[in-house]
Short mmCIF file of C-alpha atoms in Angstrom, two decimals:
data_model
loop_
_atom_site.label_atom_id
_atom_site.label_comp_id
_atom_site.label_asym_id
_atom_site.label_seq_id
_atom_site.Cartn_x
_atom_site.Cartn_y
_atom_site.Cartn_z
CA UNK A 15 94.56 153.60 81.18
CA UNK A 16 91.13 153.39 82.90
CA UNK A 17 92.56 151.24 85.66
CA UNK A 18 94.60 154.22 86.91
CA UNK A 19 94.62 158.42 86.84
CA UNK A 20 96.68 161.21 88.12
CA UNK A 21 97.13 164.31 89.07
CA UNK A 22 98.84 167.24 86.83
CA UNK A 23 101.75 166.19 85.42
CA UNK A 24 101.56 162.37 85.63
CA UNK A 25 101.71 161.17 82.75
CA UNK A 26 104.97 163.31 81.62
CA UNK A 27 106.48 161.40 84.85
CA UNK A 28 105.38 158.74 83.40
CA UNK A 29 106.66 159.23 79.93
CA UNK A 30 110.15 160.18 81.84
CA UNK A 31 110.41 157.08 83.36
CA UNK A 32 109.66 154.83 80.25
CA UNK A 33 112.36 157.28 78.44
CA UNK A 34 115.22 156.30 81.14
CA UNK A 35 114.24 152.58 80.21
CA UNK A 36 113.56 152.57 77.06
CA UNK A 37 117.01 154.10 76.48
CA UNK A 38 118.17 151.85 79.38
CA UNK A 39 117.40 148.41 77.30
CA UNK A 40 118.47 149.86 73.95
CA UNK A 41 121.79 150.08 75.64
CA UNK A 42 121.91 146.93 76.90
CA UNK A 43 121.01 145.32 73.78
CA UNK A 44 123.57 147.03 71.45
CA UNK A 45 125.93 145.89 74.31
CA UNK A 46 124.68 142.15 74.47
CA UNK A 47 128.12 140.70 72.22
CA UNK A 48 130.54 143.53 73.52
CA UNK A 49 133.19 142.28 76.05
CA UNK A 50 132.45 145.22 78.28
CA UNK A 51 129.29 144.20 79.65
CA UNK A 52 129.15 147.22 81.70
CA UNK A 53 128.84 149.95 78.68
CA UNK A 54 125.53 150.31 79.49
CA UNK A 55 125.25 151.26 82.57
CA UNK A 56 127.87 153.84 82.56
CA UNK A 57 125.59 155.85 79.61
CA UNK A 58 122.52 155.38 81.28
CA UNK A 59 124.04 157.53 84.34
CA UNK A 60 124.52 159.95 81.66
CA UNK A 61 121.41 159.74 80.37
CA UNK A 62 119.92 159.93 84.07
CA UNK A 63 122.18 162.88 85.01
CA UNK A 64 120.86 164.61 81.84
CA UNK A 65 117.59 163.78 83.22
CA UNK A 66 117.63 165.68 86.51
CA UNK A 67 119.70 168.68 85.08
CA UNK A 68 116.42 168.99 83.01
CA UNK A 69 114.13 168.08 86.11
CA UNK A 70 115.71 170.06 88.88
CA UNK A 71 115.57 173.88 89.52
CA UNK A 72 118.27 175.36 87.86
CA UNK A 73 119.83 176.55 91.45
CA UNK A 74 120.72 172.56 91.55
CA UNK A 75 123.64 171.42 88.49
CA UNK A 76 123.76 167.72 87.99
CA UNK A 77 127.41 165.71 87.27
CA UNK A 78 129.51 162.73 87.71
CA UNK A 79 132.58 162.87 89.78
CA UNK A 80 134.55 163.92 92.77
CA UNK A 81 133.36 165.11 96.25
CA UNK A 82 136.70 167.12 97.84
CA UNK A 83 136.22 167.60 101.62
CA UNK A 84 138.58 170.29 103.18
CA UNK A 85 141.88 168.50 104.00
CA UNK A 86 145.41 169.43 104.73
CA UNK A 87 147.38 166.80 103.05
CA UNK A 88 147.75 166.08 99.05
CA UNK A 89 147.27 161.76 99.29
CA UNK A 90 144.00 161.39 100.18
CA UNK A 91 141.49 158.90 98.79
CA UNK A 92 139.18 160.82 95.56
CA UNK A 93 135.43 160.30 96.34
CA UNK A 94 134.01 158.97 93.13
CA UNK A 95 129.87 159.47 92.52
CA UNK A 96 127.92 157.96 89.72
CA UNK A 97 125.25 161.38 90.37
CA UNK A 98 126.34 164.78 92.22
CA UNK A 99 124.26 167.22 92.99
CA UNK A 100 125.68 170.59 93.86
CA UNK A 101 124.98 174.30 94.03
CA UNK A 102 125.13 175.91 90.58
CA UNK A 103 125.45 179.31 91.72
CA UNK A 104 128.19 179.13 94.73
CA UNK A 105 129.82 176.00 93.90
CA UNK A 106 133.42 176.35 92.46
CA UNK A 107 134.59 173.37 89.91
CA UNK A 108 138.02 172.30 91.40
CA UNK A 109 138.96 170.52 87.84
CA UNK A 110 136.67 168.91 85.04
CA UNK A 111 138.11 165.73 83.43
CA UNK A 112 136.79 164.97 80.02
CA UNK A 113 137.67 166.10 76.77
CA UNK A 114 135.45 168.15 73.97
CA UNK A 115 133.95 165.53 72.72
CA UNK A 116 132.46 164.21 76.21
CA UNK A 117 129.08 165.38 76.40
CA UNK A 118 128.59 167.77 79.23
CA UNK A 119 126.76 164.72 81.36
CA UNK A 120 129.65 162.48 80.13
CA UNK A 121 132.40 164.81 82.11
CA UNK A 122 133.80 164.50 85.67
CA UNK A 123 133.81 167.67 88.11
CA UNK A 124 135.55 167.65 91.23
CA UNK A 125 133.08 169.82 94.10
CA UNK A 126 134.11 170.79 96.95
CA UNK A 127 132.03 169.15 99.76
CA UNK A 128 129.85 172.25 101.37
CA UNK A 129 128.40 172.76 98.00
CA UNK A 130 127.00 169.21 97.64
CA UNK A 131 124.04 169.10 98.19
CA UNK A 132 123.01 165.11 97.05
CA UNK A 133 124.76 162.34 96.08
CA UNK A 134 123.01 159.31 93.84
CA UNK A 135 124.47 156.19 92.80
CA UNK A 136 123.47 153.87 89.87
CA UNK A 137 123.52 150.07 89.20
CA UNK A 138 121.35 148.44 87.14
CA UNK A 139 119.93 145.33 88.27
CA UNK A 140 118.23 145.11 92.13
CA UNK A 141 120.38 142.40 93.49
CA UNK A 142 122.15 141.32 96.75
CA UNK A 143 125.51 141.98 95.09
CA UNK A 144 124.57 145.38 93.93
CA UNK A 145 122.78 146.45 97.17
CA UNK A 146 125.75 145.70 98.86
CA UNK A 147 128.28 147.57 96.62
CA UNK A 148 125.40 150.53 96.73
CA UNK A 149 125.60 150.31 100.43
CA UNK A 150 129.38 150.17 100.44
CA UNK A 151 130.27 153.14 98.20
CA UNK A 152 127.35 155.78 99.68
CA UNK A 153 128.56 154.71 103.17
CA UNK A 154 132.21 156.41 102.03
CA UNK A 155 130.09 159.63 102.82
CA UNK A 156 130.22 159.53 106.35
CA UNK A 157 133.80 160.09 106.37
CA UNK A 158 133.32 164.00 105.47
CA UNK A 159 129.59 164.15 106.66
CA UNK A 160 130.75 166.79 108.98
CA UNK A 161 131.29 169.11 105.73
CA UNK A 162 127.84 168.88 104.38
CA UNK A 163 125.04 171.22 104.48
CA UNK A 164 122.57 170.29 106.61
CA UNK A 165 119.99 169.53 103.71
CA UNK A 166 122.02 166.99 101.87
CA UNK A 167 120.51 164.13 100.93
CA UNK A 168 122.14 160.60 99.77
CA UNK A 169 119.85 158.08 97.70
CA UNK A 170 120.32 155.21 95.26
CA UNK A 171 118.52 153.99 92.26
CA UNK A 172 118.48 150.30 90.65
CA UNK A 173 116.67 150.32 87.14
CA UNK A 174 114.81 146.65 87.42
CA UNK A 175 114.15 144.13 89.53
CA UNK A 176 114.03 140.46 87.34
CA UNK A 177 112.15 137.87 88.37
CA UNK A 178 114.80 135.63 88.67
CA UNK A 179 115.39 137.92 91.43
CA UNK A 180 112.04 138.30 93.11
CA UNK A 181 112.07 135.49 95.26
CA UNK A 182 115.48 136.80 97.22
CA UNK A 183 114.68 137.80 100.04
CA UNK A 184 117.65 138.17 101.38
CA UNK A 185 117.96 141.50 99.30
CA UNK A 186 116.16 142.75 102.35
CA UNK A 187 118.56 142.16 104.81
CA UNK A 188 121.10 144.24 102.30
CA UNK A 189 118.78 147.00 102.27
CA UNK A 190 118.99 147.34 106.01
CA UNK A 191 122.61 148.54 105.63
CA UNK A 192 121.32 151.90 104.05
CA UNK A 193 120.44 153.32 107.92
CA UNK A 194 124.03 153.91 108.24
CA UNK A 195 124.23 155.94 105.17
CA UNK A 196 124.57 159.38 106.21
CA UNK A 197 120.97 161.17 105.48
CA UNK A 198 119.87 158.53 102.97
CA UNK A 199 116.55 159.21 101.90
CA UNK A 200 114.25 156.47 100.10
CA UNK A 201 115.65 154.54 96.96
CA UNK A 202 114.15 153.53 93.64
CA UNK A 203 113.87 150.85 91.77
CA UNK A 204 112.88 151.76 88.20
CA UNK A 205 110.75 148.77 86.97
CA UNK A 206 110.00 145.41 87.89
CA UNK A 207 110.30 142.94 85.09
CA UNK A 208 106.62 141.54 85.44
CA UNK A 209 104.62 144.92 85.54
CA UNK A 210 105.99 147.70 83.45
CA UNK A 211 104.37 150.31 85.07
CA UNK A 212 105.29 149.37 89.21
CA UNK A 213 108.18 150.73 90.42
CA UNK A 214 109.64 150.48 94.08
CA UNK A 215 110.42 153.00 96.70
CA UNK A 216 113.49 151.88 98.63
CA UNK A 217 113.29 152.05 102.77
CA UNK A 218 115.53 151.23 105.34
CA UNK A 219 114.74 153.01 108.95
CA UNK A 220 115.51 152.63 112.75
CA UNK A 221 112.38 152.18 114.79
CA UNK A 222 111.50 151.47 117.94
CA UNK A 223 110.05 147.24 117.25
CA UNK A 224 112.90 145.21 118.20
CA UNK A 225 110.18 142.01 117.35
CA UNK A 226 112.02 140.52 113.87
CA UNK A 227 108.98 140.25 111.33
CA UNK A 228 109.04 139.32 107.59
CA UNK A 229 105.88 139.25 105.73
CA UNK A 230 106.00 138.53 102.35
CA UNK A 231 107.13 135.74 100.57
CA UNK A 232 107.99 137.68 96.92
CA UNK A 233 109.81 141.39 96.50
CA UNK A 234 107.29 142.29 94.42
CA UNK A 235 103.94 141.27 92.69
CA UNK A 236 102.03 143.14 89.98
CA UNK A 237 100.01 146.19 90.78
CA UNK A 238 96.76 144.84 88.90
CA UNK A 239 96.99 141.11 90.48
CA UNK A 240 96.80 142.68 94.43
CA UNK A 241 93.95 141.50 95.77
CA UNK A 242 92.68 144.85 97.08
CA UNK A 243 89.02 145.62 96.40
CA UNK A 244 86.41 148.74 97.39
CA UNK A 245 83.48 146.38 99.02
CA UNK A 246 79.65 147.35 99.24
CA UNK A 247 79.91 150.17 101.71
CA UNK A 248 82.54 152.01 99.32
CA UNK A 249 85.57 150.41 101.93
CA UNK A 250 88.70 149.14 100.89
CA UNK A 251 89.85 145.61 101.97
CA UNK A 252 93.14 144.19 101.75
CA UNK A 253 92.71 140.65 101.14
CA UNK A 254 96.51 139.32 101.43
CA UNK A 255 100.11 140.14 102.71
CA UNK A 256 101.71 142.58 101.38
CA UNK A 257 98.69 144.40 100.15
CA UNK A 258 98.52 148.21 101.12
CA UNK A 259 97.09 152.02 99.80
CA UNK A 260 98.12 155.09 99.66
CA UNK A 261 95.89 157.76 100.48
CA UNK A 262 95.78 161.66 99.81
CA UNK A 263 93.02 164.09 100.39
CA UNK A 264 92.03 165.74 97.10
CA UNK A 265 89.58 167.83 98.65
CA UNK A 266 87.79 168.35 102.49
CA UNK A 267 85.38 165.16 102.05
CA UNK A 268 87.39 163.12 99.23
CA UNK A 269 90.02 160.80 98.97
CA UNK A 270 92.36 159.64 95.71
CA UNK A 271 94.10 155.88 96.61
CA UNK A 272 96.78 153.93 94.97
CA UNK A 273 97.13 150.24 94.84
CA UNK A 274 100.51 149.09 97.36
CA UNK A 275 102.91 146.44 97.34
CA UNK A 276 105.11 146.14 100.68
CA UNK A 277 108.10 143.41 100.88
CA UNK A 278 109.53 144.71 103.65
CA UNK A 279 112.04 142.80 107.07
CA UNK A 280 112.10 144.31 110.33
CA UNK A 281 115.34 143.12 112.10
CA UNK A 282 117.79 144.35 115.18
CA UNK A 283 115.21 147.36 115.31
CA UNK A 284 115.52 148.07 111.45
CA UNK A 285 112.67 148.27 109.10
CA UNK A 286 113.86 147.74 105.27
CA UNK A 287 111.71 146.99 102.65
CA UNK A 288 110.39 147.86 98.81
CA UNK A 289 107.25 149.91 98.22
CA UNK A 290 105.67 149.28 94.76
CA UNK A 291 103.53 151.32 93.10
CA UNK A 292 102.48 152.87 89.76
CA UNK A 293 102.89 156.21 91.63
CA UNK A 294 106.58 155.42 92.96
CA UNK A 295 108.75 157.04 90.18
CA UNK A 296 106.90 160.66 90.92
CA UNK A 297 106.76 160.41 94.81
CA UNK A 298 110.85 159.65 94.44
CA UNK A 299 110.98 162.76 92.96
CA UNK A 300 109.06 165.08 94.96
CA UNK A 301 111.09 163.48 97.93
CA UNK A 302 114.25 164.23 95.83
CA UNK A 303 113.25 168.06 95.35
CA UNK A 304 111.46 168.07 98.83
CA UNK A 305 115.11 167.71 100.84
CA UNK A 306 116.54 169.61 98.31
CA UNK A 307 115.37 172.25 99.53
CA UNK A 308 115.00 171.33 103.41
CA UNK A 309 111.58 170.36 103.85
CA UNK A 310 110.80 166.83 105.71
CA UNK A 311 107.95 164.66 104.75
CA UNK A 312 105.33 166.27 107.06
CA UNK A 313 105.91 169.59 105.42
CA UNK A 314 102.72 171.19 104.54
CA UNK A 315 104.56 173.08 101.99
CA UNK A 316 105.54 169.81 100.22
CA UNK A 317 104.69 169.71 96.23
CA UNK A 318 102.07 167.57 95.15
CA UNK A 319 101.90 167.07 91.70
CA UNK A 320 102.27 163.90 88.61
CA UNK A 321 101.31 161.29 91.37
CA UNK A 322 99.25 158.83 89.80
CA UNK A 323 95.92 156.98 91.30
CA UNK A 324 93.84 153.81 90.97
CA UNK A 325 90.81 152.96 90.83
CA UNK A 326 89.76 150.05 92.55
CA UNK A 327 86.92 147.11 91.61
CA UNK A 328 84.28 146.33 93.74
CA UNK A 329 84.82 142.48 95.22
CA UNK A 330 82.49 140.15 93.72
CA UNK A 331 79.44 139.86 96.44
CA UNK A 332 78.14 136.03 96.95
CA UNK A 333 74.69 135.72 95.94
CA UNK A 334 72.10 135.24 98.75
CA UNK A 335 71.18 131.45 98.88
CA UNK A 336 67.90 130.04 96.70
CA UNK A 337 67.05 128.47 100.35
CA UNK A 338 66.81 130.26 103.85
CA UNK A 339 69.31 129.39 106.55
CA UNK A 340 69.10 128.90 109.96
CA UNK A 341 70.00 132.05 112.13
CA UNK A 342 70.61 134.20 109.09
CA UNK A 343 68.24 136.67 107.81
CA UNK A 344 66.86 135.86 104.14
CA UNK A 345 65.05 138.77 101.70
CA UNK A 346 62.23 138.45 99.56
CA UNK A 347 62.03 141.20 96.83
CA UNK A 348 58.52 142.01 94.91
CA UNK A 349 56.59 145.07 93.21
CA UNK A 350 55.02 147.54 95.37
CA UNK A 351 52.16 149.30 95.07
CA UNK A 352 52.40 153.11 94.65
CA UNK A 353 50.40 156.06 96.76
CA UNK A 354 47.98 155.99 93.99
CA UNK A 355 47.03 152.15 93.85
CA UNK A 356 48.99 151.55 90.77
CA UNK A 357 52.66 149.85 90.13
CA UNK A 358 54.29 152.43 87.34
CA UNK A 359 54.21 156.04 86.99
CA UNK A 360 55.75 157.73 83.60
CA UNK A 361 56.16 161.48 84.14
CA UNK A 362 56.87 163.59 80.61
CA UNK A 363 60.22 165.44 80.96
CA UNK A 364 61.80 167.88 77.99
CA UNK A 365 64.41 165.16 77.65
CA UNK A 366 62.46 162.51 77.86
CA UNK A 367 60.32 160.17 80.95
CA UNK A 368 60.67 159.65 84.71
CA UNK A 369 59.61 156.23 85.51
CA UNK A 370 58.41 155.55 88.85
CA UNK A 371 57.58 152.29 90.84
CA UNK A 372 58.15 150.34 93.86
CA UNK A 373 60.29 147.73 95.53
CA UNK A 374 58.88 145.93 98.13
CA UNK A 375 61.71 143.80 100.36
CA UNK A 376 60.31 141.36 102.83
CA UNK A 377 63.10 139.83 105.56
CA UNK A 378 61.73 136.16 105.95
CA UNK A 379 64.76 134.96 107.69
CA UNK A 380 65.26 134.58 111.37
CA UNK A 381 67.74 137.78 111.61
CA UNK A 382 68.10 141.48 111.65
CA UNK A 383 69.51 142.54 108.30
CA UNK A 384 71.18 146.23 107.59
CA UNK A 385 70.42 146.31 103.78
CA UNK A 386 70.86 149.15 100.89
CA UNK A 387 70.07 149.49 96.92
CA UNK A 388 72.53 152.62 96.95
CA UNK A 389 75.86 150.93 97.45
CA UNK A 390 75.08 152.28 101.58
CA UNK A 391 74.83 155.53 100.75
CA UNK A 392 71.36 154.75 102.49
CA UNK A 393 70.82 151.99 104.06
CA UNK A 394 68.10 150.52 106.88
CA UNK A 395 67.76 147.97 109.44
CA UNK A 396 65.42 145.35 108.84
CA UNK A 397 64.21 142.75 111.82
CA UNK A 398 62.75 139.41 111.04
CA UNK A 399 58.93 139.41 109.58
CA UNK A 400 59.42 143.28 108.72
CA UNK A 401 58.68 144.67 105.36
CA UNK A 402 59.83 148.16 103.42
CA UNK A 403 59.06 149.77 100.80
CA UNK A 404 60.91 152.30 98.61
CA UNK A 405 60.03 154.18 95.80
CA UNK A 406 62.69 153.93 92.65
CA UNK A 407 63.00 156.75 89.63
CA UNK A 408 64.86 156.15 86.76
CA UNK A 409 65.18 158.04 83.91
CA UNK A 410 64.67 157.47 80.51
CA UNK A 411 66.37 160.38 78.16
CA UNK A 412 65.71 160.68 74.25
CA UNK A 413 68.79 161.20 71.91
CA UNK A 414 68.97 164.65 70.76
CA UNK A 415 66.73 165.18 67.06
CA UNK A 416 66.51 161.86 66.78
CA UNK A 417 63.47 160.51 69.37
CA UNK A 418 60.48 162.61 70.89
CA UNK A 419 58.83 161.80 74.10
CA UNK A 420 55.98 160.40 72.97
CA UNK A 421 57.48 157.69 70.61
CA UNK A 422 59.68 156.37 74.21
CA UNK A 423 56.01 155.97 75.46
CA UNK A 424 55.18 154.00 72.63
CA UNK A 425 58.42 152.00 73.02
CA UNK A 426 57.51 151.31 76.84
CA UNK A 427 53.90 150.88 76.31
CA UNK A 428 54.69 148.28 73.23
CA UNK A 429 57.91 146.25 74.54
CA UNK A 430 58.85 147.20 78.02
CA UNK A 431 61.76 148.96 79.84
CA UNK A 432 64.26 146.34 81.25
CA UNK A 433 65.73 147.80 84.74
CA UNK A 434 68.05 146.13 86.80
CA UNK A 435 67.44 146.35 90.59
CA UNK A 436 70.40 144.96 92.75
CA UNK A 437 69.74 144.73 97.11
CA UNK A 438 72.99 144.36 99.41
CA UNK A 439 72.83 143.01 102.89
CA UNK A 440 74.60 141.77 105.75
CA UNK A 441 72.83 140.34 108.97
CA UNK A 442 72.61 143.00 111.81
CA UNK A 443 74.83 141.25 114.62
CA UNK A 444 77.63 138.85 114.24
CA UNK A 445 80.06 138.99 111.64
CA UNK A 446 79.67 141.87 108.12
CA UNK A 447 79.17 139.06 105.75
CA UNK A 448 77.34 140.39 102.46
CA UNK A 449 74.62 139.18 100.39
CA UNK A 450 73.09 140.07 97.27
CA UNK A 451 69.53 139.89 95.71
CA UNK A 452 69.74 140.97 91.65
CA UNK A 453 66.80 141.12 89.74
CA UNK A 454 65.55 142.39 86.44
CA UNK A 455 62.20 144.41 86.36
CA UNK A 456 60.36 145.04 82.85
CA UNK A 457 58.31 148.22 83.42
CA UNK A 458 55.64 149.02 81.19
CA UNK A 459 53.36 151.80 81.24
CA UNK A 460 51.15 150.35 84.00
CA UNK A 461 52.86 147.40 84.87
CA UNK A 462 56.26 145.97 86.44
CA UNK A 463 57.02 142.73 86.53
CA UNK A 464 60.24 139.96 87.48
CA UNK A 465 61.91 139.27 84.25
#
């Protein structure tokens, strides 16, 4: 798990999410030779519901069932919801269906419509067919919208995406028809079949681009194979479609990132699209308890909690040519001297020695360079024919009880001190291409040389 980390409560999200499909595919294998294919699904809504009773503030109850708007005649159509989410403390139950040995999650309740306050449906497998039916049977909503609280909130989740699916694009133009789904917040989509730990955040929006754009030609890739890098200056670059961050502040000066994958169609002045992440499963459901309780996405009040992170590689740098090139600027690294005449300096600590010397860079080339040893954390411009200097420390600390000061002396003095001394640069005008110069330095007591 180095690749990734998280705030407080990410990796019980985490372990929640694996639970729902662990439980998910244990289903659907004991159902494989049945000739109701759909068993599974129908207990995995249970086991979801059970879920979010368990997730949810205990003001919120969680079943399946009916949604009864006020009406004054006896034939009306029943409103049928995989997931209802009502008001535990005002909410009458009109009638439960079910018998005693239904689980409680495995029960239908009939809710009158101003104490809904969310309404989820289930299928299992992201798919044009199943968006459609989604679409169709949340859009049954706006028929008694009127008799919602203001706060309700309609939403759908999918448990995986296959690959056999992934290059379907025209899911997309399915997932536009959840704009006319009465306060339909983003979806989920609980795994994709070709990274276990991504899972998408569903969108569909009105906006004001009426120009049709599609950018992507998969759903969804893996998290680890995005080619998004942190580059010399500490910058991220997105180095193909579809690529995209995250970012939260942590702190005033600091920043925690995670690793995007957007498949998304803007058509007839609709955005719809699939957001991957590791992080996806926990930012569904702070949105979920977020407009719960009536807070929009720009609420400072928000929670933030169990999102999860990445950290990101730094892109391979090109190595600065053995020859010199016209109109490019070209380093030369060497030993310096120090103040005192001499190349090393070894300075006793109570932990061990400070070792001092100097780099000596020499631009030979016929341009400016901007150049830095400290991943730009400093960094200097250097013209043509110009020389700097700068004076390196390392230290060298003994292991506790086992090594004194004076036998690392003896170890420098005898074999040497192998240091590794990396310069980045990119020339001064003209395009931020970057360069590196990597050398090894042996430093002895009075002596550093090029390994």
């Amino acid at each position: 798990m180095n690749k990734y980390f998280g705030m407080h409560g990410w990796k019980e999200f985490y372990q929640n999410r694996k639970s729902i499909l662990a439980e998910y595919h244990r289903l659907r294998e004991l159902t494989t030779n049945r000739p109701v294919k759909t068993a599974h699904g129908i207990a995995v809504e249970a086991y979801i519901r059970k879920w979010l009773s368990e997730f949810l503030p205990k003001k919120w109850a969680v079943t399946s069932g009916y949604v009864i708007p006020t009406l004054y005649r006896d034939k009306v159509t029943l409103y049928h919801y995989d997931i209802i989410i009502y008001d535990h403390l005002n909410a009458p139950v009109l009638w439960t269906e079910g018998n005693e040995d239904d689980s409680s999650q495995g029960r239908f309740r009939a809710i009158p419509a101003k104490n809904v306050a969310g309404i989820l449906e289930v299928k299992s497998r992201l798919n044009k067919k199943n968006v459609g039916d989604m679409i169709e049977k949340l859009s049954e909503i706006n028929n008694f919208k009127e008799q919602l609280p203001l706060s309700f909130i309609s939403s759908g989740i999918f448990i995986e995406l296959r690959e056999s699916d992934n290059t379907k694009l025209s899911i997309l133009e399915s997932i536009q028809g959840f704009s006319k789904v009465h306060n339909f917040i983003k979806g989920i989509v609980l795994c994709y079949e070709n990274d276990e730990m991504a899972s998408g955040l569903i969108l569909a929006e009105k906006i004001d681009d009426d120009k049709p754009s599609s950018r992507v030609s998969v759903l969804a890739k893996p998290i680890d194979d995005l080619a998004i890098y942190q580059n010399e200056e500490g910058n991220i670059e997105l180095s193909e479609e579809g690529a995209g961050i995250n970012a939260i502040g942590t702190d005033r000066n600091s920043w925690a990132m995670s690793k995007t994958y957007n498949s998304f169609i803007i058509l007839d002045q609709i955005v719809a699209g699939i957001q991957w992440s590791r992080g996806g499963f926990s930012e569904f459901c702070i949105d979920l308890i977020s407009y719960l309780d009536g807070m929009d996405r720009n609420d400072k009040d928000r929670p933030s909690f169990g999102r999860i992170f990445d950290t990101f590689e730094r892109k391979p740098t090109e190595a600065q040519p053995e020859e010199k090139q016209d109109g490019l600027p070209y380093l030369e690294v060497a030993i310096g001297t120090l103040e005192d005449g001499g190349h090393v300096k070894l300075i006793e600590l109570d932990d061990g020695l400070e070792i001092i010397f100097c780099i000596q860079v020499t631009n030979t080339g016929d341009a400016g360079a901007i150049l830095s040893d400290d991943y730009f954390t400093n960094k200097i411009t250097l013209d043509p024919g110009s020389t700097a200097t700068n004076e390196k420390r390392i230290k060298a600390t003994t292991k506790p009880n086992s090594q004194k000061t004076e036998e690392l002396r003896t170890l420098i003095v005898n074999k040497g001190f192998n240091a590794p001394y990396r310069v980045v640069y990119y020339p001064s005008e003209g395009e931020k291409v970057f360069k590196v110069v990597e050398r090894t330095i042996c430093i002895k007591e009075s002596s550093a040389v090029f390994v």
